[in-house]
Each structure stands twice: as structure tokens, then as C-alpha cells.
Coordinates of C-alpha atoms (C1' of nucleotides) in Angstrom, one line a residue:
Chain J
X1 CA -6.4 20.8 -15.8
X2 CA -8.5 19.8 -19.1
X3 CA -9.5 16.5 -17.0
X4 CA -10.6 18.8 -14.3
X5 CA -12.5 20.7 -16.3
X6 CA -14.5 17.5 -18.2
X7 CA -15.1 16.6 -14.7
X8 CA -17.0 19.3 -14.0
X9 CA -18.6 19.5 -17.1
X10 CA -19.6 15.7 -16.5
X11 CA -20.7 16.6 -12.6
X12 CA -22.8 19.6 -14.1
X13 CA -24.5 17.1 -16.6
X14 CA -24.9 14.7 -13.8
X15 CA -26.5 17.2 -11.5
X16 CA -28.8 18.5 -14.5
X17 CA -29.9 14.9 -15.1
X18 CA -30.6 14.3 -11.2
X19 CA -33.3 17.8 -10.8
X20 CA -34.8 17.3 -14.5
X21 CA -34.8 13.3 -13.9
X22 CA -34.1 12.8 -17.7
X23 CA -32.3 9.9 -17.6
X24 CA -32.3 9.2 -21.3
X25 CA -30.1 12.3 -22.0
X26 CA -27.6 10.3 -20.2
X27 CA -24.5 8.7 -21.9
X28 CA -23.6 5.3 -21.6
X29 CA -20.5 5.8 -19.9
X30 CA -22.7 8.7 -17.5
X31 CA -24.3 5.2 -16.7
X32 CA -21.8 3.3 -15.9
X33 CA -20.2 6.4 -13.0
X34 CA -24.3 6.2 -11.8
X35 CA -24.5 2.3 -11.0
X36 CA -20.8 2.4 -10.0
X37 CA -22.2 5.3 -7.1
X38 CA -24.9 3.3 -6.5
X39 CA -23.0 0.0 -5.7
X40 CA -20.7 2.3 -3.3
X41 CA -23.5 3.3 -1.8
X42 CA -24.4 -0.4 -1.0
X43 CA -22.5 -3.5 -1.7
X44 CA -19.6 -2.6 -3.1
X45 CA -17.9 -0.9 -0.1
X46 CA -18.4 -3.7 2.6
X47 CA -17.1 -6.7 0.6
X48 CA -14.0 -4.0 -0.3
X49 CA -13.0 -3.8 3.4
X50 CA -13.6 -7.5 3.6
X51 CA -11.0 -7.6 1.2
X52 CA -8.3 -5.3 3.2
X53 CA -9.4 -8.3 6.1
X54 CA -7.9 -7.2 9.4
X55 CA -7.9 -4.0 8.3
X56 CA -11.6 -3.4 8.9
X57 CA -9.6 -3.0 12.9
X58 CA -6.4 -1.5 11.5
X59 CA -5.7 1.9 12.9
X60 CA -3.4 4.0 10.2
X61 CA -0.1 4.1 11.4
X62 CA 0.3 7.5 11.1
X63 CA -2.3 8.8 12.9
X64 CA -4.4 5.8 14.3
X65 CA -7.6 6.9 12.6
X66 CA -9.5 4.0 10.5
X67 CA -7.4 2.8 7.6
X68 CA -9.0 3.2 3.9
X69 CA -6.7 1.5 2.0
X70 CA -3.3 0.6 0.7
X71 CA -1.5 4.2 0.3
X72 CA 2.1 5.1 -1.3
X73 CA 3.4 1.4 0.2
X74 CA 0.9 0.5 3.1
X75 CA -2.2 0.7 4.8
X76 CA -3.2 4.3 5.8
X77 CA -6.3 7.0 6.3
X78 CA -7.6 8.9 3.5
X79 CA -6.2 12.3 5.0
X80 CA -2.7 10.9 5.7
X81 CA -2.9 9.8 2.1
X82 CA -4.2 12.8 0.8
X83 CA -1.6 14.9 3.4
X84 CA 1.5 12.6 2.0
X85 CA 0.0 13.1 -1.6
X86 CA -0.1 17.2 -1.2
X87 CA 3.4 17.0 0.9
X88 CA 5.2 15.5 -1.9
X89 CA 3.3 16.9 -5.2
X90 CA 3.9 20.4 -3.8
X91 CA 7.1 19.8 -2.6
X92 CA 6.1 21.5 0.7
X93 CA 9.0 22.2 3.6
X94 CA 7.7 22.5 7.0
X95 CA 9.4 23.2 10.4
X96 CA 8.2 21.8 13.6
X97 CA 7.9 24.4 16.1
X98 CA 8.9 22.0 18.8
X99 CA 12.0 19.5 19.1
X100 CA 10.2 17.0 16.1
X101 CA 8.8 14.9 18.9
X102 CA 5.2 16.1 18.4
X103 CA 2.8 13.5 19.0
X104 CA 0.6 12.9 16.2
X105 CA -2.8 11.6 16.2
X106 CA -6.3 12.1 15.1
X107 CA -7.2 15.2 17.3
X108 CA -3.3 16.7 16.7
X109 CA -2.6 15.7 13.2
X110 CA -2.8 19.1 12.0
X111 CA -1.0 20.8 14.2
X112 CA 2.1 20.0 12.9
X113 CA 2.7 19.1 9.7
X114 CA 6.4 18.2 9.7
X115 CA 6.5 15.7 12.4
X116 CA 3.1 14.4 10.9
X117 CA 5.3 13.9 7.4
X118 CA 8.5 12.5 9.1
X119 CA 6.1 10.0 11.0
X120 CA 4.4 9.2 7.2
X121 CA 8.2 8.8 5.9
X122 CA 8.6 6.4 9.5
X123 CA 6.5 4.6 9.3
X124 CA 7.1 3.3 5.6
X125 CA 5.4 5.6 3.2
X126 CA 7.1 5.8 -0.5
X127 CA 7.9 9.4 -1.7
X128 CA 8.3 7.2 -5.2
X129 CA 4.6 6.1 -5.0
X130 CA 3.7 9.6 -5.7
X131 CA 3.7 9.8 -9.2
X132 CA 5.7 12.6 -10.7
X133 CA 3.5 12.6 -14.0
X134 CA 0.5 12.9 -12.0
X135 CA -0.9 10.3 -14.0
X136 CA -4.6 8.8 -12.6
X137 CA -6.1 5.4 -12.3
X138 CA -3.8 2.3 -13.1
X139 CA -1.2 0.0 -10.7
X140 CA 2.1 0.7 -9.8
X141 CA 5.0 -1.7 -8.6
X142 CA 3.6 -1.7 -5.0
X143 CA 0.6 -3.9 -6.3
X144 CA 2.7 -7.4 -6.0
X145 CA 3.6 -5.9 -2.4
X146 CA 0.2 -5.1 -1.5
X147 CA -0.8 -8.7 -2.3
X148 CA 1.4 -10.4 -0.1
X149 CA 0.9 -7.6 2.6
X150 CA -2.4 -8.9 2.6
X151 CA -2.3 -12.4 2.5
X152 CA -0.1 -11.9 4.9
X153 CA -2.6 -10.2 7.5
X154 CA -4.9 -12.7 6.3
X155 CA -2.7 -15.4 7.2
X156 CA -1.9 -13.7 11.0
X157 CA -5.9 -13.1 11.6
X158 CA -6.3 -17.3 11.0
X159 CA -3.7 -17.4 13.5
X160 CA -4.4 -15.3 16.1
X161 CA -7.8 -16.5 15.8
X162 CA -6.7 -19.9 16.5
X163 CA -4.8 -18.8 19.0
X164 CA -7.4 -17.0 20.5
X165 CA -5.5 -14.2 21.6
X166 CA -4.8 -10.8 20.4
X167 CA -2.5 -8.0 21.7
X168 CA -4.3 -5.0 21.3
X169 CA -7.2 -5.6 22.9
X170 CA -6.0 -8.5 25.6
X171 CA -4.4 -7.6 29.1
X172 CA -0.8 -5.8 28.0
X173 CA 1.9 -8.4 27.9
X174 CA 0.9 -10.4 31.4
X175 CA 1.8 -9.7 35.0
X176 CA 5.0 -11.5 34.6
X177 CA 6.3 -9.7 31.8
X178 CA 4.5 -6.4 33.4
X179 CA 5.3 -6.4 37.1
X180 CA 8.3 -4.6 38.5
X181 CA 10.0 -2.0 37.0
X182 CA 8.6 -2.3 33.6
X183 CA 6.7 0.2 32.8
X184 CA 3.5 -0.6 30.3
X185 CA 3.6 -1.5 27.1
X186 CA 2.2 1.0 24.7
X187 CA -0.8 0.7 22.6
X188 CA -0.4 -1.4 19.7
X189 CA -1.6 -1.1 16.2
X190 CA -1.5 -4.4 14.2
X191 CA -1.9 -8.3 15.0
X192 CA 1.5 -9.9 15.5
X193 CA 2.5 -13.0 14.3
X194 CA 3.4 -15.3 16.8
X195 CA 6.3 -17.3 15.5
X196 CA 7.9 -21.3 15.8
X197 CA 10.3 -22.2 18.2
X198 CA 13.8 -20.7 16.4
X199 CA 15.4 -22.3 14.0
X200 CA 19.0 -22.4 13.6
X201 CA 20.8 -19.7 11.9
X202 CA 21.6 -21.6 8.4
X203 CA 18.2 -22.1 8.2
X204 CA 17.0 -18.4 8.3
X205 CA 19.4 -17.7 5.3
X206 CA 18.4 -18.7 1.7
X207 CA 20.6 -21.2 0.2
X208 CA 19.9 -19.2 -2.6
X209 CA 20.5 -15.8 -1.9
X210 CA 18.9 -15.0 -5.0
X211 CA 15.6 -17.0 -3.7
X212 CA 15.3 -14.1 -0.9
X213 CA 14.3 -11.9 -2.9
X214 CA 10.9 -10.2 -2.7
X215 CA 9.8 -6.9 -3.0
X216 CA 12.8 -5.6 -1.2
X217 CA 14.8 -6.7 -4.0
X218 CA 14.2 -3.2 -5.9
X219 CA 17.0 -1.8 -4.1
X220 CA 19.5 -3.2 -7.2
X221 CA 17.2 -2.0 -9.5
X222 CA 17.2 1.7 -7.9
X223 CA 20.4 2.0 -8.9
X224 CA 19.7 1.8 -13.0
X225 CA 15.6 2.0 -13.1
X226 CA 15.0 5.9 -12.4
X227 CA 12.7 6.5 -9.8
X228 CA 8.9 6.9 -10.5
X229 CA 9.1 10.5 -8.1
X230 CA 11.7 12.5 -9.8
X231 CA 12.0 15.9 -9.4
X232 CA 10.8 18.0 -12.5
X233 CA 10.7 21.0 -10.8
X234 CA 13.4 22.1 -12.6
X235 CA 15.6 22.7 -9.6
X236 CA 18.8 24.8 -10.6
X237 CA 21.7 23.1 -12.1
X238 CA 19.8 19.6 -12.3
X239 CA 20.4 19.4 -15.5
X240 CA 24.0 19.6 -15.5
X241 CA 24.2 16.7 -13.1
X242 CA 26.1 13.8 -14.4
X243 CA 24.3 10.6 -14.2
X244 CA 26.8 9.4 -11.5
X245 CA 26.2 12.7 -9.7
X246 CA 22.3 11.5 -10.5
X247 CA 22.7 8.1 -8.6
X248 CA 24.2 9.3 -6.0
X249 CA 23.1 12.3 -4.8
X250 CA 19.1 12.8 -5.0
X251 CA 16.9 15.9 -3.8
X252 CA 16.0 14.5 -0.1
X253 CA 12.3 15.2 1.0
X254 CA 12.3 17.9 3.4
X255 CA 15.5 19.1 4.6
X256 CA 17.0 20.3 1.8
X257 CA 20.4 19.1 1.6
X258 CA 21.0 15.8 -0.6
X259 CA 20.9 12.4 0.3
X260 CA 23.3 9.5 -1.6
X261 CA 20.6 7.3 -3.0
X262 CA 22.4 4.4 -1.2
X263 CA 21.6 6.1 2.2
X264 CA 18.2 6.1 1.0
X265 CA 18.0 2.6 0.3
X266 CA 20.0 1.9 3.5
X267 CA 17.5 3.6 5.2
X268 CA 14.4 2.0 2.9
X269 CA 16.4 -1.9 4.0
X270 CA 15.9 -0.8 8.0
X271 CA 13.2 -2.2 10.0
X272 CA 9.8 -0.3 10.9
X273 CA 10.3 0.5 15.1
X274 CA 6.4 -0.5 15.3
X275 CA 6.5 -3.5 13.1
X276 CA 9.0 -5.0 15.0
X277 CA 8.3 -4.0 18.7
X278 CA 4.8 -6.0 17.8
X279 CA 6.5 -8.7 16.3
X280 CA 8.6 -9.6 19.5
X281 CA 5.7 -8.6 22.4
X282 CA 4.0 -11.4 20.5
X283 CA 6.6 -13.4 20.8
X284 CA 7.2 -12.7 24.3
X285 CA 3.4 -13.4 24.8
X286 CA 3.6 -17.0 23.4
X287 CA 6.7 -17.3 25.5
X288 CA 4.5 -16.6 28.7
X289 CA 2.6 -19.7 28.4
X290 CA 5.9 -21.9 29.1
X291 CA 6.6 -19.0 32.4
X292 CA 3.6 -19.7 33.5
X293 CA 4.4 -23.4 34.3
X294 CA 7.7 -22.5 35.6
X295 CA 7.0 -19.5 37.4
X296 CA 8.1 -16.2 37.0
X297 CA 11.5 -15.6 34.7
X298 CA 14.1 -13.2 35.7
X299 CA 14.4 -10.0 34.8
X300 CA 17.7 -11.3 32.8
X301 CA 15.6 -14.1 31.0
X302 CA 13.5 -11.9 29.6
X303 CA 16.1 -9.6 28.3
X304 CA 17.7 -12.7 26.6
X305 CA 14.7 -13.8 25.0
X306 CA 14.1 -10.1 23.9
X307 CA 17.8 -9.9 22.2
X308 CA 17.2 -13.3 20.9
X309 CA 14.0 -12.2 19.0
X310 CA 16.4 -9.1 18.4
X311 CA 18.9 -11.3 16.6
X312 CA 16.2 -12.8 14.4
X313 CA 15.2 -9.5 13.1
X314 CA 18.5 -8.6 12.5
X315 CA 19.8 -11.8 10.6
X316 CA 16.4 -11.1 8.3
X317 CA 17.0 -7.4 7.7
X318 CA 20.3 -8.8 6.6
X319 CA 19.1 -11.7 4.6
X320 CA 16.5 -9.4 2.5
X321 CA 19.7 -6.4 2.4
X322 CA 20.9 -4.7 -0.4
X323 CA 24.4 -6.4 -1.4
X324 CA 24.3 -8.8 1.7
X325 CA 21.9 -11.3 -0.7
X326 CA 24.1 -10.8 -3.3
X327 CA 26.5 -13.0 -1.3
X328 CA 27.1 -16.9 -0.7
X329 CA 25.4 -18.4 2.4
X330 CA 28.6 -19.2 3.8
X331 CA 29.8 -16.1 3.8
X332 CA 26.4 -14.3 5.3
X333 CA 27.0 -16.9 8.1
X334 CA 30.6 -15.8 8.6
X335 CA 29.5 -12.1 8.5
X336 CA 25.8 -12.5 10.8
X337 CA 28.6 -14.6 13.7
X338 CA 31.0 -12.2 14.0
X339 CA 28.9 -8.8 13.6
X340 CA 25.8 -9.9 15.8
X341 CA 27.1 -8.5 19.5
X342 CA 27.6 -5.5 17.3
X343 CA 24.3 -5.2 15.9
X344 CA 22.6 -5.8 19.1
X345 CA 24.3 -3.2 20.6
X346 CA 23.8 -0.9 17.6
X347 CA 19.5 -1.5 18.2
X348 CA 19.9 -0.7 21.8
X349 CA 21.9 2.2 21.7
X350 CA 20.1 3.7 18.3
X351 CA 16.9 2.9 19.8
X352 CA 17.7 5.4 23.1
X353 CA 19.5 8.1 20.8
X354 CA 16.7 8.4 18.1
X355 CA 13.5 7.4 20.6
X356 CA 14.5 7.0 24.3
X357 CA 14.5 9.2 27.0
X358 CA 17.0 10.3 29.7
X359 CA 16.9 8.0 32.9
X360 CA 15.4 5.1 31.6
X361 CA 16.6 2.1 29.1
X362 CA 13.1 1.9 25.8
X363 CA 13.1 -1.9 25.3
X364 CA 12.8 -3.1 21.7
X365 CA 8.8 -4.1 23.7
X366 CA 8.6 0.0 24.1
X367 CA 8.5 -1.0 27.6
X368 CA 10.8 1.6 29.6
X369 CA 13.3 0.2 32.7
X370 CA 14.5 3.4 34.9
X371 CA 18.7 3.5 35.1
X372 CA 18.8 3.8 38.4
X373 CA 16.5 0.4 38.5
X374 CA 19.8 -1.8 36.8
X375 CA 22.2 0.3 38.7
X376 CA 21.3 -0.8 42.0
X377 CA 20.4 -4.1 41.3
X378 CA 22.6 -5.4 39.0
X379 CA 25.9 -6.6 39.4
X380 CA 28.7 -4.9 39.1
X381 CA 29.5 -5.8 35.5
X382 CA 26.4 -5.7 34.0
X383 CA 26.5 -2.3 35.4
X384 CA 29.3 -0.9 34.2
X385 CA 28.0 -2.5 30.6
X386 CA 25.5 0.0 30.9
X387 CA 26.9 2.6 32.0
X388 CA 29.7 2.4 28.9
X389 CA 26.6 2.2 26.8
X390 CA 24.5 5.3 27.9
X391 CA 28.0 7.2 27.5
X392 CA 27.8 6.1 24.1
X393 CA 24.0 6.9 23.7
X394 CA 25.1 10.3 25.0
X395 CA 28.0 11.2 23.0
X396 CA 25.4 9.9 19.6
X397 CA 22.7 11.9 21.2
X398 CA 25.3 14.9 21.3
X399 CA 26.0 14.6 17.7
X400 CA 22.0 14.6 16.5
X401 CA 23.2 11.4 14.6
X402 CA 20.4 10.3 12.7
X403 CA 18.4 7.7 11.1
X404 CA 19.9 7.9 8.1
X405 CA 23.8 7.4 9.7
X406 CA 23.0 4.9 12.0
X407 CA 21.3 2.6 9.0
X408 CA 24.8 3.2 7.7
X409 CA 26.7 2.1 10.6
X410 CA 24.5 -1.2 10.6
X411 CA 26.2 -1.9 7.0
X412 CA 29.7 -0.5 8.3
X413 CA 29.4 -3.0 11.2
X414 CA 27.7 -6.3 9.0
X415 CA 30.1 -6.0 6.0
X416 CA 33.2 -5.9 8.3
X417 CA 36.6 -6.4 6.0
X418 CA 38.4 -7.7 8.8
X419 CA 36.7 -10.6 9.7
X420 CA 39.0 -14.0 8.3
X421 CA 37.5 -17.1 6.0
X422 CA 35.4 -15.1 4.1
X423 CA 35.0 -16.8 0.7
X424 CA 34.3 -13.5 -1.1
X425 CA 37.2 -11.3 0.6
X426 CA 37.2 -8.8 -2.0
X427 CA 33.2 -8.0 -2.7
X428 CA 32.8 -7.3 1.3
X429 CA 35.5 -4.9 1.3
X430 CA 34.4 -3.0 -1.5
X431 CA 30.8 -2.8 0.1
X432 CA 32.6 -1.6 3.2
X433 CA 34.3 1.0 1.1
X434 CA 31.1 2.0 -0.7
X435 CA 29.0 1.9 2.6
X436 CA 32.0 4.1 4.2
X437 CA 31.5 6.3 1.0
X438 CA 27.6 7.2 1.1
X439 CA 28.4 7.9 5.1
X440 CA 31.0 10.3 4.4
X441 CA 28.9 12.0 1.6
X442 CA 26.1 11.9 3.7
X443 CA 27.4 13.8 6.7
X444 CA 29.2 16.6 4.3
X445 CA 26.1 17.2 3.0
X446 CA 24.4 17.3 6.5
X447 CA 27.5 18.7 8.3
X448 CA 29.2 21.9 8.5
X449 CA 32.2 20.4 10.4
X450 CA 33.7 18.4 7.1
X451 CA 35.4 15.6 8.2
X452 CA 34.5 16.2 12.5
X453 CA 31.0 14.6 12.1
X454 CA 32.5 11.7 10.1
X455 CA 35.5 11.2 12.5
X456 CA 33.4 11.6 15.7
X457 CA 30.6 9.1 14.0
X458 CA 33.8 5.8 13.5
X459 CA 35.4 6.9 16.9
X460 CA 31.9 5.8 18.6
X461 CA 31.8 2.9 15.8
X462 CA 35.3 1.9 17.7
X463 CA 34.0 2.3 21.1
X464 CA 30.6 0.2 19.9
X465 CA 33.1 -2.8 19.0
X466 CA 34.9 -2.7 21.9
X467 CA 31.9 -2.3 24.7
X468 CA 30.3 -5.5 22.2
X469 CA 33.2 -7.8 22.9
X470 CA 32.6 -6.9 26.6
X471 CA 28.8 -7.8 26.3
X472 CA 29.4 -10.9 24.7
X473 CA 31.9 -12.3 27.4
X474 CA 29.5 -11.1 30.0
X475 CA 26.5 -12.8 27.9
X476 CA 29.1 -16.0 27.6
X477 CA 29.9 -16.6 31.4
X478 CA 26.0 -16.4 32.1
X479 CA 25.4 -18.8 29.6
X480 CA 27.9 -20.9 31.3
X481 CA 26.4 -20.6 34.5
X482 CA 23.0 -21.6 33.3
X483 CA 21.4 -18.5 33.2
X484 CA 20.8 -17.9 29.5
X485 CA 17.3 -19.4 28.4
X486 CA 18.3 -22.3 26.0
X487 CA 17.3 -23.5 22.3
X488 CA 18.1 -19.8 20.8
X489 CA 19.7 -17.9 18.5
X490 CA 21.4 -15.8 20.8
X491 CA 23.5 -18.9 22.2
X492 CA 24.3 -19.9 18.6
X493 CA 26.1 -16.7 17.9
X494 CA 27.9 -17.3 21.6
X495 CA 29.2 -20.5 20.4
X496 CA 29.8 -19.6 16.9
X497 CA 32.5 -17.2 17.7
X498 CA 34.1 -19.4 20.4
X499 CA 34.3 -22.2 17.8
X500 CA 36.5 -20.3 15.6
X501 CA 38.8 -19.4 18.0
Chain C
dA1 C1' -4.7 23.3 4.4
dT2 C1' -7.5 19.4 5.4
dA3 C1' -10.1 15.4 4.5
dG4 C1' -13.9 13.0 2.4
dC5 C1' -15.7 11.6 -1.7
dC6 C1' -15.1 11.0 -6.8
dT7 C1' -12.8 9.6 -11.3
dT8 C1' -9.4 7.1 -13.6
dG9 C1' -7.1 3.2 -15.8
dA10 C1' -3.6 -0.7 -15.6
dT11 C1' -3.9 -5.2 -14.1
dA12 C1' -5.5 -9.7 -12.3
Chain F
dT1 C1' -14.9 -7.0 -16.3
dA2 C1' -14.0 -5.9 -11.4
dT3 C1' -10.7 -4.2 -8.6
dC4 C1' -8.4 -0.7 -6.1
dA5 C1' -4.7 2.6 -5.6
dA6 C1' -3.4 6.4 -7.9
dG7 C1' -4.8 11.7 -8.7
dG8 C1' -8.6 15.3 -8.6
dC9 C1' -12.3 18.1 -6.6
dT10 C1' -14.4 20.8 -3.2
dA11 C1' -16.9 21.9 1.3
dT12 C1' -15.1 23.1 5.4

DNA sequence: ATAGCCTTGATA
DNA sequence: TATCAAGGCTAT
């Protein structure tokens, strides 16, 4: 308030100084603010977005309009910041009007404002980058983050320039990956990188798990550095929270009831949907170039390569996860070769409950197949695998399970206590137990059925394991006939398992 | 309430 | 000292 009110006092003095033209009753620092507003005005705003690099084409990912800056953890436009930034200061709580799927972009962004806030929140925007002591100017622990961000875009643009292609602006993914029963691929914000040919499992993992960690590495520290966004509002009976009851349970954004901090940092570990559905169409797009010599793949090829780059995702969300780094290499390896059917299965089917829609199968691409495409031409097992598997998506879609349970079930399903030579037996069943913990919280706090929701949620878990050692017999008797594309991760994992047993 | 522009201040 | 992501201000 009293910086507020200098401000204006210094914008009055400003203003004075501009209609008399006095500029010697200006201060030194009144000076500095004019040649500062001058260099905006010319130079210094170009060689700024020169600085972002590819951003100068970035769309925000909220909203698609141009992108100003970094913003509370990644490139966004100055009224999704300043939206986010009001959301949070003021602690608003909105309710869509529709069924939360409201599309938002730059001519609907206002209309409304809670699926515009769940799609900041989706898209990766920090409620702890709004700062709780309103405190102006400085860094904050997302600088180190923004660096690499951007030597990382830097580091794509050289590529894709050398390349010479880019998905956004290029033909969609090309007739072969297009044609058929594909539907097209959806617009797409950033520049994938196109990656090597895959490397082997071992090599993905750190043979230091400590050396994997980057800026996702917080997620220890969450636990005993207090958050920079806490909660001073004074909400009643805060203060007689215990500090256990302070690490676990933490006033959750909008809905109201409370989330266990270690859902929140399950949820903060997952994936971004866009990130990742660019990250394989560019891979699939460098995969064309090889089709093209050999003609068109099958329908099946491309799935395989699509749950291969899958795979990859998964083994680095695991390798960068809370309490999966903490463990030995061997044991990761262990863990990623018996869990990964699982885990696949788990993207699919979380994929159609959270984002698909009835009748069709939304590709990891965001490409759509119809239902009643694979039911009538595929054979008889693969089409009972799917069928299994849209019961499932529809008993998950039936229980509004959410985000925040299925990044649960991912570390249910990867820290899996029953799974033999582990070196570090012990640690991975107490994760399981913690992990089974912070579910069970979570759905009292979001469930009035007590123990139904939770229940319900490990019966499917059940069914998930069972329809996954079905999938990977069915994926192992194609790869024995030849029809699984070679040099992958996805036949790896088939051999891994078979090796043991 | 929104969104564009401005001020601030820790850090590289 | 320049940078740039925070928060602030204000016309719409």
C-alpha cells in the first residue's frame, strides 16, 4: 500500500516533469525509470525476446496468445500471468458452469475462469511461485529452471533448423501416419525435439541416482523447506495443525478439500499431456523418413513405436521421481521390467478417462481411432484387449477418478512390493505403504463413501494387472512372429521379463 | 475482472 | 550493472 502510494506520487512527479518540461527538478533515480522507458521503447525489448529465442513463435500454453515471458514455472501471456497471479493472491474459487471441459483460448478465456485456472494448473503453472509475502522484484528458485528451459529451446530451434522441419507449421504428421482412420493431429504449440535411435534401458537410468537430479529434485526438499505460497489467510484451526498434519495435508487450490502434500508432488512428478504428445509426433515424424523407403507401416507398427516412445517417457518420469532416484540402478531396472505393461496400460486408459471421448481410442499423438475401427478389423484378441480395457476406462470414468489418484496409482503400480530380487526390499515396500497412505487420505478427503472410493480405485488397480499380463503375451507372440518393429525399448521390456522366468 | 504496462530487486 | 520475473497500477 505505502509502495503504491510512492508510485503515484513518483508517476504524478513524472507527469508534472513531462507538461512543465523541467527536467532538472528530476531526481537521479526519476532518471534512471526515464532512460529505462525509453530503452523499452526501443532497444531493449527486441533483444529481450531474442533472449526467450523460440519463444518470439511460442503460443502460451494456456491460451495460445503470444507468450511474454517465463511466468510462475514456464512460458506464458501477460493476462494468464496476471489471471494465475489474481487467482492465487485472492484465493478466488470459481465453478465452471459446464462439465470443466471448456475450451479455452484467446477469444474464450474469460468466459470461464475455472477451467481457464485448472488449464494454468495443467499445464505446469506453480501455485508456490506466487509469492505469499507479496514481495516485488528479485529471483526465485525457478530462475536455474528457467535457464535450462531455455537453453533447452535454444538447443531444439538449432535442431529443428538443421533438420529443416517443424511440426507446427509443416504438413500434420504425413499421409502415412495420417491416412485411414486416424483422425488429424491437433494443433501444436512448441518445437519438439526429435530424438536418437533408443538406447537401452540401463542407459536411460543414472548410475548415480543422485546425478538425476535437476530441478525436479525439490520434491525431497518439499517435505522440510516450507513452501514459498503458504496460506496466511488465517484459515480456522490452521494454527492448531501439527507439523505432521502440516506436511501432509495442505489447503488445495480450488476445491476446497485438502490435498496430502505427497499427492501434490505426485501430481507435480507427472508428465505435461502436451509436452509429451509433441515429444513423440516428432518422434514419429523422424520415424517417417525410414517408412517412406519401405512403404507404408501397419497400423500395428505404428502403435508399437507409439508405446515405445511411451516407455521412454515413462522410464524418465520414473528416473527424475520422488523416492524412485533415491534408489540403486539395479533396483530401478528390476522395478521399470516388471511394472512397464502396467504403466502403459495406466497412460492409455488415464488418457481416455481424464481426456478421451466415448467411441474412439485419443492416442498419446492426440490423434483419435473410432472403436468400432479396431473392432472390426482386428483380430479377435486384440479385440477383446480392448474391449477389457474401455470396461476399465468406463468403470474409472464412473468413479470421476482424477488426476491426482491416477498419479497415485502410477507409484502404487512402479514401487510394486511383490516383485522378487530387489536389492532394497524393505525401502520399496515402505514407499508402497506411504504411496497407499496419501491415496487413501486423498480419496477421504475427496470422498463421501470412506473406504468405497478407495476399494473400488485397487479393485480396478487388480483388473489393470491382470488385462497387462494379457497385453504383454499378446505384444510377445507378435514380436515372435516378426511384427513388432525392432531396436526398441518396448522389446527390451518383452525380453526382460521372460529372462527372469 | 481483465490485461497491458510499470516498478522492483535479487542474481548472474 | 543489466537482466527479467515477481508484484502493482489502472484504463477498459
Amino acid at each position: 500500500m505505502e509502495s503504491g502510494h510512492r508510485n503515484r506520487i513518483e508517476e504524478a512527479r513524472e507527469a508534472h516533469t513531462r507538461e512543465t518540461g523541467n527536467q532538472l527538478c528530476l531526481e537521479r533515480k526519476n532518471k534512471t525509470v526515464a532512460n529505462q522507458r525509453e530503452q523499452n521503447m526501443d532497444e531493449r525489448i527486441p533483444p529481450r525476446m531474442e533472449c526467450i529465442g523460440v519463444c518470439v513463435e511460442e503460443l502460451c500454453p494456456v491460451c495460445g496468445d503470444k507468450v511474454s515471458g517465463y511466468h510462475y514455472g514456464l512460458l506464458t501471456c501477460e493476462s494468464c500471468k496476471g489471471f494465475f497471479k489474481r487467482t492465487v493472491q485472492n484465493n478466488k474459487k470459481y465453478i465452471c458452469a459446464e462439465k470443466q471441459q471448456c475450451t479455452i483460448d484467446i477469444s474464450q478465456r474469460k468466459r470461464c475462469p475455472s477451467c481457464r485456472f485448472h488449464k494454468c494448473l495443467h499445464v505446469g503453472m506453480r501455485l508456490e511461485a506466487v509469492r505469499a509475502d507479496r514481495m516485488r522484484g528479485g529471483r526465485n528458485k525457478f530462475g536455474p529452471m528457467y535457464k535450462r528451459d531455455r537453453a533447452l529451446k535454444q538447443h531444439r530451434k538449432a535442431l529443428i533448423q538443421a533438420g529443416g522441419f517443424r511440426i507446427d507449421s509443416g504438413p500434420p504428421l504425413g499421409s502415412s501416419i495420417h491416412h485411414r482412420h486416424l483422425r488429424p493431429l491437433p494443433i501444436l504449440h512448441s518445437n519438439p525435439l526429435p530424438t536418437a535411435r533408443p538406447p537401452p534401458l540401463c542407459s536411460l537410468l543414472p548410475s548415480d541416482p543422485l546425478a538425476a537430479t535437476q530441478y525436479q529434485c525439490t520434491f525431497f526438499s518439499s517435505w522440510t523447506i516450507k513452501s514459498e505460497h503458504t496460506n496466511n489467510s488465517g484459515a480456522p484451526g490452521s494454527a492448531a495443525r501439527t507439523h505432521s498434519e502440516e506436511l501432509h495435508a495442505r489447503p488445495f487450490s480450488q476445491q476446497g478439500p485438502r490435498m496430502p502434500q505427497l499427492v501434490m508432488e505426485f501430481v507435480r512428478c507427472d508428465p505435461d499431456e502436451l509436452q509429451l504428445q509433441n515429444k513423440i509426433t516428432a518422434r514419429l515424424l523422424q520415424e517417417q523418413s525410414g517408412w517412406e523407403k519401405h512403404g507404408n507401416p501397419s497400423t500395428f507398427s505404428l502403435m508399437c513405436v507409439m508405446a515405445d516412445q511411451t516407455l521412454f517417457s515413462i522410464v524418465e518420469w520414473a528416473r527424475t521421481s520422488i523416492f524412485f532416484k533415491e534408489l540403486k540402478v539395479n533396483d530401478q531396472m528390476t522395478l521399470l521390467h516388471s511394472c512397464w505393461s502396467e504403466m502403459l496400460l495406466l497412460d492409455i486408459i488415464s488418457r481416455q478417462v481424464l481426456y478421451g471421448k466415448v467411441g474412439s481410442l485419443l492416442l498419446v499423438t492426440g490423434q483419435e481411432m473410432e472403436l468400432s475401427y479396431i473392432a472390426s478389423h482386428a483380430s479377435l484378441t486384440l479385440a477383446s484387449l480392448v474391449q477389457r480395457g474401455q470396461e476399465l476406462v468406463e468403470k474409472l470414468h464412473i468413479l470421476k477418478v482424477d488426476r491426482q489418484e491416477f498419479a497415485c496409482i502410477k507409484f502404487l503400480i512402479l514401487f510394486n512390493p511383490d516383485v522378487k530380487q530387489l536389492e532394497d526390499h524393505q525401502f520399496i515396500k515402505s514407499m508402497h505403504e506411504q504411496v497407499e497412505g496419501a491415496l487413501l487420505e486423498y480419496t477421504l478427503c475427496t470422498s463421501s463413501h470412506l473406504l468405497g472410493r478407495f476399494a473400488h480405485l485397487l479393485l480396478c488397480l487388480s483388473e489393470l494387472r491382470s488385462l497387462s499380463t494379457l497385453v504383454e503375451d499378446y505384444l510377445y507372440c507378435k514380436h515372435l512372429s516378426g511384427e513388432v518393429p525392432c531396436n526398441n525399448l518396448l522389446i527390451e521390456m518383452l525380453h526382460a521379463k521372460r529372462s527372469w522366468a
